[in-house]
Coordinates of C-alpha atoms (C1' of nucleotides) in Angstrom, one line a residue:
Chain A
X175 CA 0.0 0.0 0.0
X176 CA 2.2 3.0 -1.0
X177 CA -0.1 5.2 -3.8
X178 CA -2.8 6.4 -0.9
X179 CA -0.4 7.2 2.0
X180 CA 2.8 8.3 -0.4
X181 CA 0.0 11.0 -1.0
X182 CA -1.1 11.9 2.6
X183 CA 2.6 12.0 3.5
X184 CA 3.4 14.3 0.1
X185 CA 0.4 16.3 1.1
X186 CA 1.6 17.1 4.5
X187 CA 4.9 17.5 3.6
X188 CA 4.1 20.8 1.4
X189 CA 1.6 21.8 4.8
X190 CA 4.9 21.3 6.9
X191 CA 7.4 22.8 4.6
X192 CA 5.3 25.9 4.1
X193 CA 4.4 25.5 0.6
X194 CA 0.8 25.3 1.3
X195 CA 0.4 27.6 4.4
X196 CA -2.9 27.8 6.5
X197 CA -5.7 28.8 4.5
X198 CA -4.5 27.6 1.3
X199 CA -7.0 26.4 -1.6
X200 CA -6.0 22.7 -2.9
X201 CA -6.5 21.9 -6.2
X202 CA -9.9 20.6 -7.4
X203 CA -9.4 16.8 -6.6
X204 CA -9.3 15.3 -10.0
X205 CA -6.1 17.8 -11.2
X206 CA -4.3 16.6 -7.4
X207 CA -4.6 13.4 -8.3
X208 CA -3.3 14.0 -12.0
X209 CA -0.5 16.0 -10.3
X210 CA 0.0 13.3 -7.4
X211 CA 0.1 10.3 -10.2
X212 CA -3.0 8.1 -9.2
X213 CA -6.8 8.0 -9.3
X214 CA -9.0 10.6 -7.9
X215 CA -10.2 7.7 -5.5
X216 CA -7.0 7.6 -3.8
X217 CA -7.5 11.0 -3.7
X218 CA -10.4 11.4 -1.7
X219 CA -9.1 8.4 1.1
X220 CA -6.1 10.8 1.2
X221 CA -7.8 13.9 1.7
X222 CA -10.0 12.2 4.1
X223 CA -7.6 11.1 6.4
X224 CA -6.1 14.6 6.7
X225 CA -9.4 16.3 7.1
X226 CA -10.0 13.6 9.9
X227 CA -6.9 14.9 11.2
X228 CA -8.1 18.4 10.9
X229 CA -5.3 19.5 8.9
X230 CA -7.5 20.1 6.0
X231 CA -11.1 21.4 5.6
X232 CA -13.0 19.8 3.2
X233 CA -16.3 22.3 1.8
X234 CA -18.9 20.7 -0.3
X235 CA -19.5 22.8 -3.1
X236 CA -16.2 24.9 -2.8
X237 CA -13.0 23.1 -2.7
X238 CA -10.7 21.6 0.2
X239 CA -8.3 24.2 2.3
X240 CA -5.9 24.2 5.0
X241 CA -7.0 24.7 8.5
X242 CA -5.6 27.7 10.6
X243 CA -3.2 24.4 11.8
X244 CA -4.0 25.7 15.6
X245 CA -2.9 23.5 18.4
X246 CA -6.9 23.0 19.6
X247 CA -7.1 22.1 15.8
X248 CA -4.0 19.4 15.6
X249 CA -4.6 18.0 19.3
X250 CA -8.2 17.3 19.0
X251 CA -7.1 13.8 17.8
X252 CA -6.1 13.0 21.4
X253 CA -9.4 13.0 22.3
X254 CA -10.9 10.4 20.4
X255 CA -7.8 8.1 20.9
X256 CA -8.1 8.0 24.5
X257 CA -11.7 7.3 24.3
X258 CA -10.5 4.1 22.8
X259 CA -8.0 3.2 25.3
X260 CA -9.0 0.0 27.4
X261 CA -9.5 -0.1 30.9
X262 CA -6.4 -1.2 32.1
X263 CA -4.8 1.6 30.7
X264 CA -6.7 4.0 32.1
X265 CA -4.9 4.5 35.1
X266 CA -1.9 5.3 33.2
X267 CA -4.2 8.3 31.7
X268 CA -4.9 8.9 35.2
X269 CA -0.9 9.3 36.4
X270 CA -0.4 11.5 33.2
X271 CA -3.3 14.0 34.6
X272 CA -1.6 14.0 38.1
X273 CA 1.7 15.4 36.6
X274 CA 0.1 18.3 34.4
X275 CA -2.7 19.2 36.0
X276 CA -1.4 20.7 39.8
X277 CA 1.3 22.3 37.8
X278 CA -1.2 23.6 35.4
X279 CA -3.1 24.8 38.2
X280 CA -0.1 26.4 39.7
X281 CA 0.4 28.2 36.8
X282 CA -3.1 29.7 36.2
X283 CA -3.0 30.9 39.9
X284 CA -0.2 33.4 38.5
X285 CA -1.6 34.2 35.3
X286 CA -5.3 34.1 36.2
X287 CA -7.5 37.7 36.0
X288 CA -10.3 38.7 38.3
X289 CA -12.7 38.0 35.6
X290 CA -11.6 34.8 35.3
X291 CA -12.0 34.0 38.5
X292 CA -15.3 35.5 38.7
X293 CA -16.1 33.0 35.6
X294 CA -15.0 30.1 37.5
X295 CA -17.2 31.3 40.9
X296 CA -20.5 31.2 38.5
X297 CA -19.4 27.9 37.4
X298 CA -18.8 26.7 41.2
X299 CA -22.6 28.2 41.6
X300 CA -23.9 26.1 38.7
X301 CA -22.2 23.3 40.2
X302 CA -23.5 23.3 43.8
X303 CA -26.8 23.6 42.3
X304 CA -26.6 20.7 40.1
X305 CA -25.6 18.8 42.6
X306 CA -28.5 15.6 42.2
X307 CA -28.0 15.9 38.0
X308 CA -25.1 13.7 37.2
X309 CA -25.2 15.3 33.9
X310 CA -24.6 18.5 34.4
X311 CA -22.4 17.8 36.9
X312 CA -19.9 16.5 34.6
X313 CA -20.7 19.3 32.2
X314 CA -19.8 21.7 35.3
X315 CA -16.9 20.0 36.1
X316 CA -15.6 20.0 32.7
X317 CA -16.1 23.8 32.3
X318 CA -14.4 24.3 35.6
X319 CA -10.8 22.6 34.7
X320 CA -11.0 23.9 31.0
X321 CA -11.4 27.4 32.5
X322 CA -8.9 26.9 35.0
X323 CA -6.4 25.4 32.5
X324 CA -7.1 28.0 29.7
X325 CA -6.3 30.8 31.9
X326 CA -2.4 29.8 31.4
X327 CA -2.6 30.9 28.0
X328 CA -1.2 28.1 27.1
X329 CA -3.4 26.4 24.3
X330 CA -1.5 23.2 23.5
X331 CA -1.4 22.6 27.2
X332 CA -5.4 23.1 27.6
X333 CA -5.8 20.8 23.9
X334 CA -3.7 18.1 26.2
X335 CA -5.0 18.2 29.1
X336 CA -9.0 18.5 27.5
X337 CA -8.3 15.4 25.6
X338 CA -7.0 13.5 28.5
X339 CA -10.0 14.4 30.3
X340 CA -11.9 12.1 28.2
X341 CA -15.9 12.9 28.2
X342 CA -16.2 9.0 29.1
X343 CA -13.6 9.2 31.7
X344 CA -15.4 11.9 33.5
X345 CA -18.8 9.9 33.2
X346 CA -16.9 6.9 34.9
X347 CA -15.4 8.7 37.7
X348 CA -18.7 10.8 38.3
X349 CA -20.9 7.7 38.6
X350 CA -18.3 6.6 41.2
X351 CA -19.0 9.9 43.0
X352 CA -22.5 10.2 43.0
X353 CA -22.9 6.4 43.8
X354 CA -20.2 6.4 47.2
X355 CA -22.1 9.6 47.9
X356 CA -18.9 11.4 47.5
X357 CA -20.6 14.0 45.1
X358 CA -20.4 16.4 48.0
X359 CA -16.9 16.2 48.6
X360 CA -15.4 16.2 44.9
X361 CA -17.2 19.4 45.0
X362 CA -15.8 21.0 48.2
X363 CA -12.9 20.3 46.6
X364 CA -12.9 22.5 43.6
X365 CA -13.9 25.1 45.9
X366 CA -10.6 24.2 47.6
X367 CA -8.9 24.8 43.9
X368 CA -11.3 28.0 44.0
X369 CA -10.0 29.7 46.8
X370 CA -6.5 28.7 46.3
X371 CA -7.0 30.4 42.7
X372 CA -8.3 33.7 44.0
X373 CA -5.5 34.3 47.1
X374 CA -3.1 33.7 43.9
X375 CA -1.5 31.0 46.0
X376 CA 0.6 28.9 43.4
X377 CA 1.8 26.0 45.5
X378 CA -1.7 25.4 47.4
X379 CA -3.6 25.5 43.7
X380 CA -1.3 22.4 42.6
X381 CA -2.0 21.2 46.5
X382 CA -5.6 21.3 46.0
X383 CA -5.4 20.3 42.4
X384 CA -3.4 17.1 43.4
X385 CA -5.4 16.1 45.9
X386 CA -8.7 16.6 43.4
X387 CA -7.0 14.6 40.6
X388 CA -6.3 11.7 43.2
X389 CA -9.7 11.8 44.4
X390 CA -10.9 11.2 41.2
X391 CA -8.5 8.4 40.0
X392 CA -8.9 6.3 43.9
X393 CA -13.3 6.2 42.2
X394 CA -12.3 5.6 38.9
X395 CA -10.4 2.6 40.8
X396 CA -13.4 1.8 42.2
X397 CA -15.4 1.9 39.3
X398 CA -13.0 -0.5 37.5
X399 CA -13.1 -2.9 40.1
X400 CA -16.5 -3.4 40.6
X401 CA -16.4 -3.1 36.7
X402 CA -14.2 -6.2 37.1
X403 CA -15.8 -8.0 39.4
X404 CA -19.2 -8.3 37.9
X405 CA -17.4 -9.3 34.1
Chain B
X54 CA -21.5 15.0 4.6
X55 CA -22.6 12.2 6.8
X56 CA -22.5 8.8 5.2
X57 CA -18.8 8.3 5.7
X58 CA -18.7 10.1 9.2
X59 CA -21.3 7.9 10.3
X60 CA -19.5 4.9 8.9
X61 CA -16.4 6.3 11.1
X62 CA -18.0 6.8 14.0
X63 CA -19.7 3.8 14.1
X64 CA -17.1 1.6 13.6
X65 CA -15.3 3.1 16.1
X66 CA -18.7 3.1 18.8
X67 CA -18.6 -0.7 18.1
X68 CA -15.1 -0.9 19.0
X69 CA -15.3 1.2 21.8
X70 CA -18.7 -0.6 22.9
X71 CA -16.2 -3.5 23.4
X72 CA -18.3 -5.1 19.9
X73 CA -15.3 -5.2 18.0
X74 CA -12.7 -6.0 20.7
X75 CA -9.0 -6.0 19.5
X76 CA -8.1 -8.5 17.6
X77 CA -11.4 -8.9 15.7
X78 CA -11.4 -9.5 12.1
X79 CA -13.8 -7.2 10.4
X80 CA -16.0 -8.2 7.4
X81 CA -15.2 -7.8 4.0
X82 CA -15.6 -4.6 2.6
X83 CA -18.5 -5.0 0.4
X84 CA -20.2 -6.9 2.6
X85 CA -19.6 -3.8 5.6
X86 CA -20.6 -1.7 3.0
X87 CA -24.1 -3.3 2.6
X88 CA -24.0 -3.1 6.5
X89 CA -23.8 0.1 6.9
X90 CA -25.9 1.2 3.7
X91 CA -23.2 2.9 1.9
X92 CA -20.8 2.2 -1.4
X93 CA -17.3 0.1 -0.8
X94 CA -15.6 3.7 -1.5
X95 CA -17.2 5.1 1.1
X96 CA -16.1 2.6 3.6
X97 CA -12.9 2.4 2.2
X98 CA -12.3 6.4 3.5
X99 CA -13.6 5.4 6.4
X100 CA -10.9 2.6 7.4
X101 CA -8.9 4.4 6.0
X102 CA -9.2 7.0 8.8
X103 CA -9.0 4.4 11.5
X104 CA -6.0 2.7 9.9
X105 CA -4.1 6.4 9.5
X106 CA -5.8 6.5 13.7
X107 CA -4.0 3.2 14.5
X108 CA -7.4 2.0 15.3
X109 CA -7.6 -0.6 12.5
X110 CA -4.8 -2.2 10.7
X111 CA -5.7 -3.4 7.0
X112 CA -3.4 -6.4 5.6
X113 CA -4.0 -6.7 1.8
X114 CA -5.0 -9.9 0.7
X115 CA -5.8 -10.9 3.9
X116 CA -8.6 -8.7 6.0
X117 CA -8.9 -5.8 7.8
X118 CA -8.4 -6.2 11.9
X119 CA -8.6 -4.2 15.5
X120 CA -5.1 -3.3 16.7
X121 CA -4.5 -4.0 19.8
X122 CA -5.6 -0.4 21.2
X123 CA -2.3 0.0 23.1
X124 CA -1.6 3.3 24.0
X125 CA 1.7 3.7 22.0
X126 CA -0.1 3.0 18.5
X127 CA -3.3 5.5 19.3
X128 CA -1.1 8.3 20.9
X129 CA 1.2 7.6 17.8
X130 CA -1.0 10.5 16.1
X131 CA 0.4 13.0 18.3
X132 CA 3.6 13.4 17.0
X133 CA 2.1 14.1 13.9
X134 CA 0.3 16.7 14.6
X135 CA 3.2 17.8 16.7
X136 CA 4.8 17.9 13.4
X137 CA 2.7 20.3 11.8
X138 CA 2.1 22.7 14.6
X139 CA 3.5 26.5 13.5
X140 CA 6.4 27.6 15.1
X141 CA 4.8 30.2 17.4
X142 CA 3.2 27.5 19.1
X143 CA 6.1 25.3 19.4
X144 CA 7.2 27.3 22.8
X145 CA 3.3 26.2 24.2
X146 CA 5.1 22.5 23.3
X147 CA 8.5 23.2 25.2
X148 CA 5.9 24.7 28.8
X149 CA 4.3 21.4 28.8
X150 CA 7.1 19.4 28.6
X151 CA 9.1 21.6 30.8
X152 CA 6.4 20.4 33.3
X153 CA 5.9 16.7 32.0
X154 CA 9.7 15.9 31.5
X155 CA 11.1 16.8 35.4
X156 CA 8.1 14.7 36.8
X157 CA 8.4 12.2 34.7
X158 CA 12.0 11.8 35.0
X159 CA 11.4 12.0 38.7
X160 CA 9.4 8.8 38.9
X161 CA 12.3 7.3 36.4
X162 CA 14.5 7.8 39.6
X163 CA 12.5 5.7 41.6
X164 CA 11.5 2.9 39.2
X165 CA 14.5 2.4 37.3
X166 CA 16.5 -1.2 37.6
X167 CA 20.6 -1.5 37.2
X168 CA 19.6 -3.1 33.5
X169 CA 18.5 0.8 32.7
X170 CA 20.6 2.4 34.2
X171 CA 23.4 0.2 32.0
X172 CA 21.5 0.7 28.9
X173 CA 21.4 4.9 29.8
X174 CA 25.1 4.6 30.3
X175 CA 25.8 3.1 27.0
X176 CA 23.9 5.5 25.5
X177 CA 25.7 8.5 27.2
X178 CA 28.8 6.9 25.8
X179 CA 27.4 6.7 22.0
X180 CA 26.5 10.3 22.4
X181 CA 29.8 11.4 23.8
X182 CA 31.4 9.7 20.7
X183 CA 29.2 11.1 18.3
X184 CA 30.0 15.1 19.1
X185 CA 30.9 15.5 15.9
X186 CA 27.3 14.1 14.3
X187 CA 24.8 16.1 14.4
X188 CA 22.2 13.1 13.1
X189 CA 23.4 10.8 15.4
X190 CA 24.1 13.2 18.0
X191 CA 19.7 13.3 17.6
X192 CA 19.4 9.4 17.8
X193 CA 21.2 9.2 21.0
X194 CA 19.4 11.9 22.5
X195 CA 15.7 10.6 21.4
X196 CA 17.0 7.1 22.8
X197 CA 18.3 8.7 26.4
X198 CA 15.2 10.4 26.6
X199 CA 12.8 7.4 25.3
X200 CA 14.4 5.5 27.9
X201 CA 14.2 7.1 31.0
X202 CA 10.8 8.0 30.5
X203 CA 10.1 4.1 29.5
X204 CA 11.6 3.2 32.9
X205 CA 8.1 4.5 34.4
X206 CA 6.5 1.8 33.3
X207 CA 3.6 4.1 32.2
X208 CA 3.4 3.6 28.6
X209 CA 0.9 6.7 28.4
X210 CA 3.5 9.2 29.2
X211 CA 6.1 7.5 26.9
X212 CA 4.2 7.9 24.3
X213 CA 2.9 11.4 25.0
X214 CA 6.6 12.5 25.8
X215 CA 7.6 10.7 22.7
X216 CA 4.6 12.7 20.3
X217 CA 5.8 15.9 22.1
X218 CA 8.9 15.5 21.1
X219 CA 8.9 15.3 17.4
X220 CA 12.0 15.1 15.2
X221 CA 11.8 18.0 13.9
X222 CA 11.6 19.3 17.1
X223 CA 14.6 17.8 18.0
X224 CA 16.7 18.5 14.9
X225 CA 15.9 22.5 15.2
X226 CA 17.4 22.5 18.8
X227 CA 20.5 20.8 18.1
X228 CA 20.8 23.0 15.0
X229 CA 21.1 26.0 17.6
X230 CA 23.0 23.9 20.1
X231 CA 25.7 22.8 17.5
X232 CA 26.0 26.2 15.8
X233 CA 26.0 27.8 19.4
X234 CA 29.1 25.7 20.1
X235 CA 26.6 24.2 23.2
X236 CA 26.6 20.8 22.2
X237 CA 28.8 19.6 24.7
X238 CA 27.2 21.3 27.7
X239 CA 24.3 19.8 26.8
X240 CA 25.5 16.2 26.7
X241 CA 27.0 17.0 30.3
X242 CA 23.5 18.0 31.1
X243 CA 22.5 14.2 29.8
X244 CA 25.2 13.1 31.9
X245 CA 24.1 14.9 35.7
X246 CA 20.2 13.6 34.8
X247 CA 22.6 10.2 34.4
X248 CA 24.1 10.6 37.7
X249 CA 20.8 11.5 39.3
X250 CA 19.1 8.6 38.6
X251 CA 22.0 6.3 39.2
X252 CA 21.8 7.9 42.8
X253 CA 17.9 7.3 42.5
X254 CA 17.5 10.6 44.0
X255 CA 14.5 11.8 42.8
X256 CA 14.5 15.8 43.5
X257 CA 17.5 15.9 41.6
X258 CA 16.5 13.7 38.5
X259 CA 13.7 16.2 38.5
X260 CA 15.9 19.1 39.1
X261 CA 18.4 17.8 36.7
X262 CA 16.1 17.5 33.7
X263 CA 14.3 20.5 34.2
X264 CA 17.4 22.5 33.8
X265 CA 17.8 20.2 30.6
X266 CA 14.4 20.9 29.0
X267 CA 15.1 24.6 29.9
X268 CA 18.2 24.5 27.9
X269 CA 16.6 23.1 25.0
X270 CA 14.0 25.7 25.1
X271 CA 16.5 28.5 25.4
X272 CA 18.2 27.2 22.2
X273 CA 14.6 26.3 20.5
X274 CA 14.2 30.3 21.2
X275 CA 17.4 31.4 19.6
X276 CA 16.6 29.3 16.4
X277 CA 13.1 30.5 16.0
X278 CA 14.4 34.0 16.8
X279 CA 17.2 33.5 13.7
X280 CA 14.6 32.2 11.7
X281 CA 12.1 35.8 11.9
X282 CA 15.3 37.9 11.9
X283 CA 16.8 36.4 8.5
X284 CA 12.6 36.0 7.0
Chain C
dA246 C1' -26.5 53.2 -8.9
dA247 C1' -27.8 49.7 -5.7
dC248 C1' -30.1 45.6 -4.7
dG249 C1' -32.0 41.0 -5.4
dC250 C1' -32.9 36.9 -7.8
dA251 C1' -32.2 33.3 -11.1
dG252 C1' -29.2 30.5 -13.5
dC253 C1' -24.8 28.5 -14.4
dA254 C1' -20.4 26.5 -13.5
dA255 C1' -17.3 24.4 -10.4
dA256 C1' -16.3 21.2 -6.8
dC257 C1' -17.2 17.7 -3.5
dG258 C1' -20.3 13.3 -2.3
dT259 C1' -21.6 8.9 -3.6
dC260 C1' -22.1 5.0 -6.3
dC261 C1' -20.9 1.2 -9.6
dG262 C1' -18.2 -2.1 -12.0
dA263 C1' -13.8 -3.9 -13.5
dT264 C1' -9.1 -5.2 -13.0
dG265 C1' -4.6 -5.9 -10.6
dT266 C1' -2.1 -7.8 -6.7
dC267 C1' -1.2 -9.9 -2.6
dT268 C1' -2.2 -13.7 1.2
dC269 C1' -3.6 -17.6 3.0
dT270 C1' -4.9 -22.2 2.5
dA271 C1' -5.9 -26.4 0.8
dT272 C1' -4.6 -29.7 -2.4
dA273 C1' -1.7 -32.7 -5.1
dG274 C1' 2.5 -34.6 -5.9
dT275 C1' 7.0 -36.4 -4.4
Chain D
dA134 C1' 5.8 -35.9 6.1
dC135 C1' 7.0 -32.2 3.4
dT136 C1' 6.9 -29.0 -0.4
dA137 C1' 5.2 -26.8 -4.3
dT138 C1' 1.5 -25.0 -6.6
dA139 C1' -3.1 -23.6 -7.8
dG140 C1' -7.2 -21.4 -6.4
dA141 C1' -10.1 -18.5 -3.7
dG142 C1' -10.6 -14.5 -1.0
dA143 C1' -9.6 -9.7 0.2
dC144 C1' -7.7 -5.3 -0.4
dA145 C1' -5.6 -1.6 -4.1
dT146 C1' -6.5 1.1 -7.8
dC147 C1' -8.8 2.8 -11.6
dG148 C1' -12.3 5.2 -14.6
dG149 C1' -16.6 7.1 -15.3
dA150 C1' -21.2 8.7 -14.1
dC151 C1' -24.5 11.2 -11.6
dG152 C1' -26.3 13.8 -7.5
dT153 C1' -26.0 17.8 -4.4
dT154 C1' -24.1 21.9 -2.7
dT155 C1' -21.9 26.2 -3.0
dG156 C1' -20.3 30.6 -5.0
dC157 C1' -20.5 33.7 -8.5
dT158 C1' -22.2 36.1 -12.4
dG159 C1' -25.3 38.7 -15.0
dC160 C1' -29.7 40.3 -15.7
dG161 C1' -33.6 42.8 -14.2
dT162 C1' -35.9 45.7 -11.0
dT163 C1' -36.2 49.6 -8.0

DNA sequence: AACGCAGCAAACGTCCGATGTCTCTATAGT
DNA sequence: ACTATAGAGACATCGGACGTTTGCTGCGTT
């Protein structure tokens, strides 16, 4: 098999070298595949696979360009790979979110602005109030890291850090929570990471975010084993 | 468009369901395609996604099967998109591992064997004899790095680490360190995280390769700064 | 002159059928 | 028992045709 992928490799080859820079129009697909030597099938798989990739953007009608190439673009992919991961590997996912999310933390307690922290006080609200709807408790819960972590400016870190905080994941570790009756707590402790934030306090934000993330990762234990022990 | 997205995404719910668990061989393409109620080529862009995902691997002649779902063939896609992130965003890469490398190098010092540590000296001494090499001067580095971080055991990380720390990546900073005359001090660097974790003192593994990844990033700065200046 | 609508052309989406090439396997022969 | 070979099955690639969507152009109206 060389014709397809010696295509999605010459493709993003010209992306990467800066012959095609964000934005670009491709040509029509049956002249790229004249140009590229093969059939405009091969074509098509080709361009698929990079659009899947969100390197390219595919518009019906208009012609295939390339994406602004931006790091929530690129990273998205990260996402949808850990949602396959198996259980057994999960934990590992787990260790990976202990590293980078207290030192994450730590760093949006410097760089954070009052308005974001007046953001992440509504979303505290939302929380507490949402506290017997499983759903939008994970929805809260979400918001409240991804507006924690975006406040380091740092968007390849937030892409990371959004995809290893898998949408299942969350849903796992939640239905832990709500079924130990530990709802409560997991939210006392954001409002831990809360009022760390607003003092500015670097080294109690990762304290309170590390202590969050193992919360989290001893119910997704408990998840798996009972997970285990009913297979 | 929806009849190949839909194809894609349900593949990958059925795989994900634990349906198609790894392994499995899936059914011929024509007869998937009558499945799923859409033409072979449509189907055909579809695997083709989740073969270019590592999700599926497609053997000609043979049949199309589930990979094994390990981490270090899903996470494979982040070093391409690594790849193609624009240089203004490659600093947002060095923060994270300035955070990810230390801790992770950390745990190396508490989880590596003698065997490692032997393997990590013999690459030190490869690197020290290729000074003058600037390609293999790379290959020894990516291997020092690859296997300290292995030595966690979390294969998650390794790969992660591994994405972030693309080739081309690579190659730019040792571009600066070489012309910068810097190439030895940094292989001295290589050799106090050596000593750290031959000492299995953690703080100063971590210590150690945080003053590494900070000299890479230094260099990574001067490079990208050349770059503007002379375009 | 500005605005709006219809129609056209270009481009992607999907399908179909045919042919080439590779793998695996089962069979026949030694 | 082993090996070589022939066949079937499956993916790789191609070429063309038709549908659908989009963007633009030019005409007509105000």
């Amino acid at each position: 098999m060389a014709l397809t992928d010696d295509a999605i490799a010459r493709i993003r080859s010209m992306i990467q070298s800066g012959e095609l820079p964000p934005g670009t129009r491709l040509p029509p697909e049956p002249q790229l595949a004249a140009q590229m030597g093969l059939s405009r099938s091969g074509v098509r798989e080709a361009v698929k696979v990079l659009e899947s990739a969100r390197v390219l953007d595919v518009r019906r009608g208009d012609g295939t360009y390339v994406t602004s190439l931006a790091p929530r673009l690129l990273l998205q992919g990260l996402g949808v790979a850990v949602e396959l991961l198996r259980d057994d590997t999960l934990l590992e996912v787990m260790e990976v979110r202990r590293i980078l999310e207290p030192m994450a933390t730590g760093l949006a307690a410097l760089r954070m602005t009052d308005a974001d922290l007046d953001e992440l006080g509504q979303i505290l609200e939302d929380m507490r109030a949402a506290a017997d709807d499983a759903e939008k408790l994970i929805q809260f819960d979400t918001a409240f890291h991804h507006t924690v972590i975006a406040t380091t400016g740092n968007e390849t870190l937030t892409s990371l850090l959004d995809g290893l905080s898998g949408r299942t994941l969350r849903a796992r570790v939640w239905r832990g929570l709500i079924e130990g009756n530990a709802a409560h707590k997991t939210i006392d402790e954001h409002h831990a990471i809360y009022l760390a934030l607003r003092s500015r306090d670097q080294l109690l934000a990762q304290a309170s975010a590390l202590i969050h993330v193992n919360t989290s990762e001893a119910w997704l234990r408990t998840v798996l084993a009972a997970k285990t022990a009913e297979g």
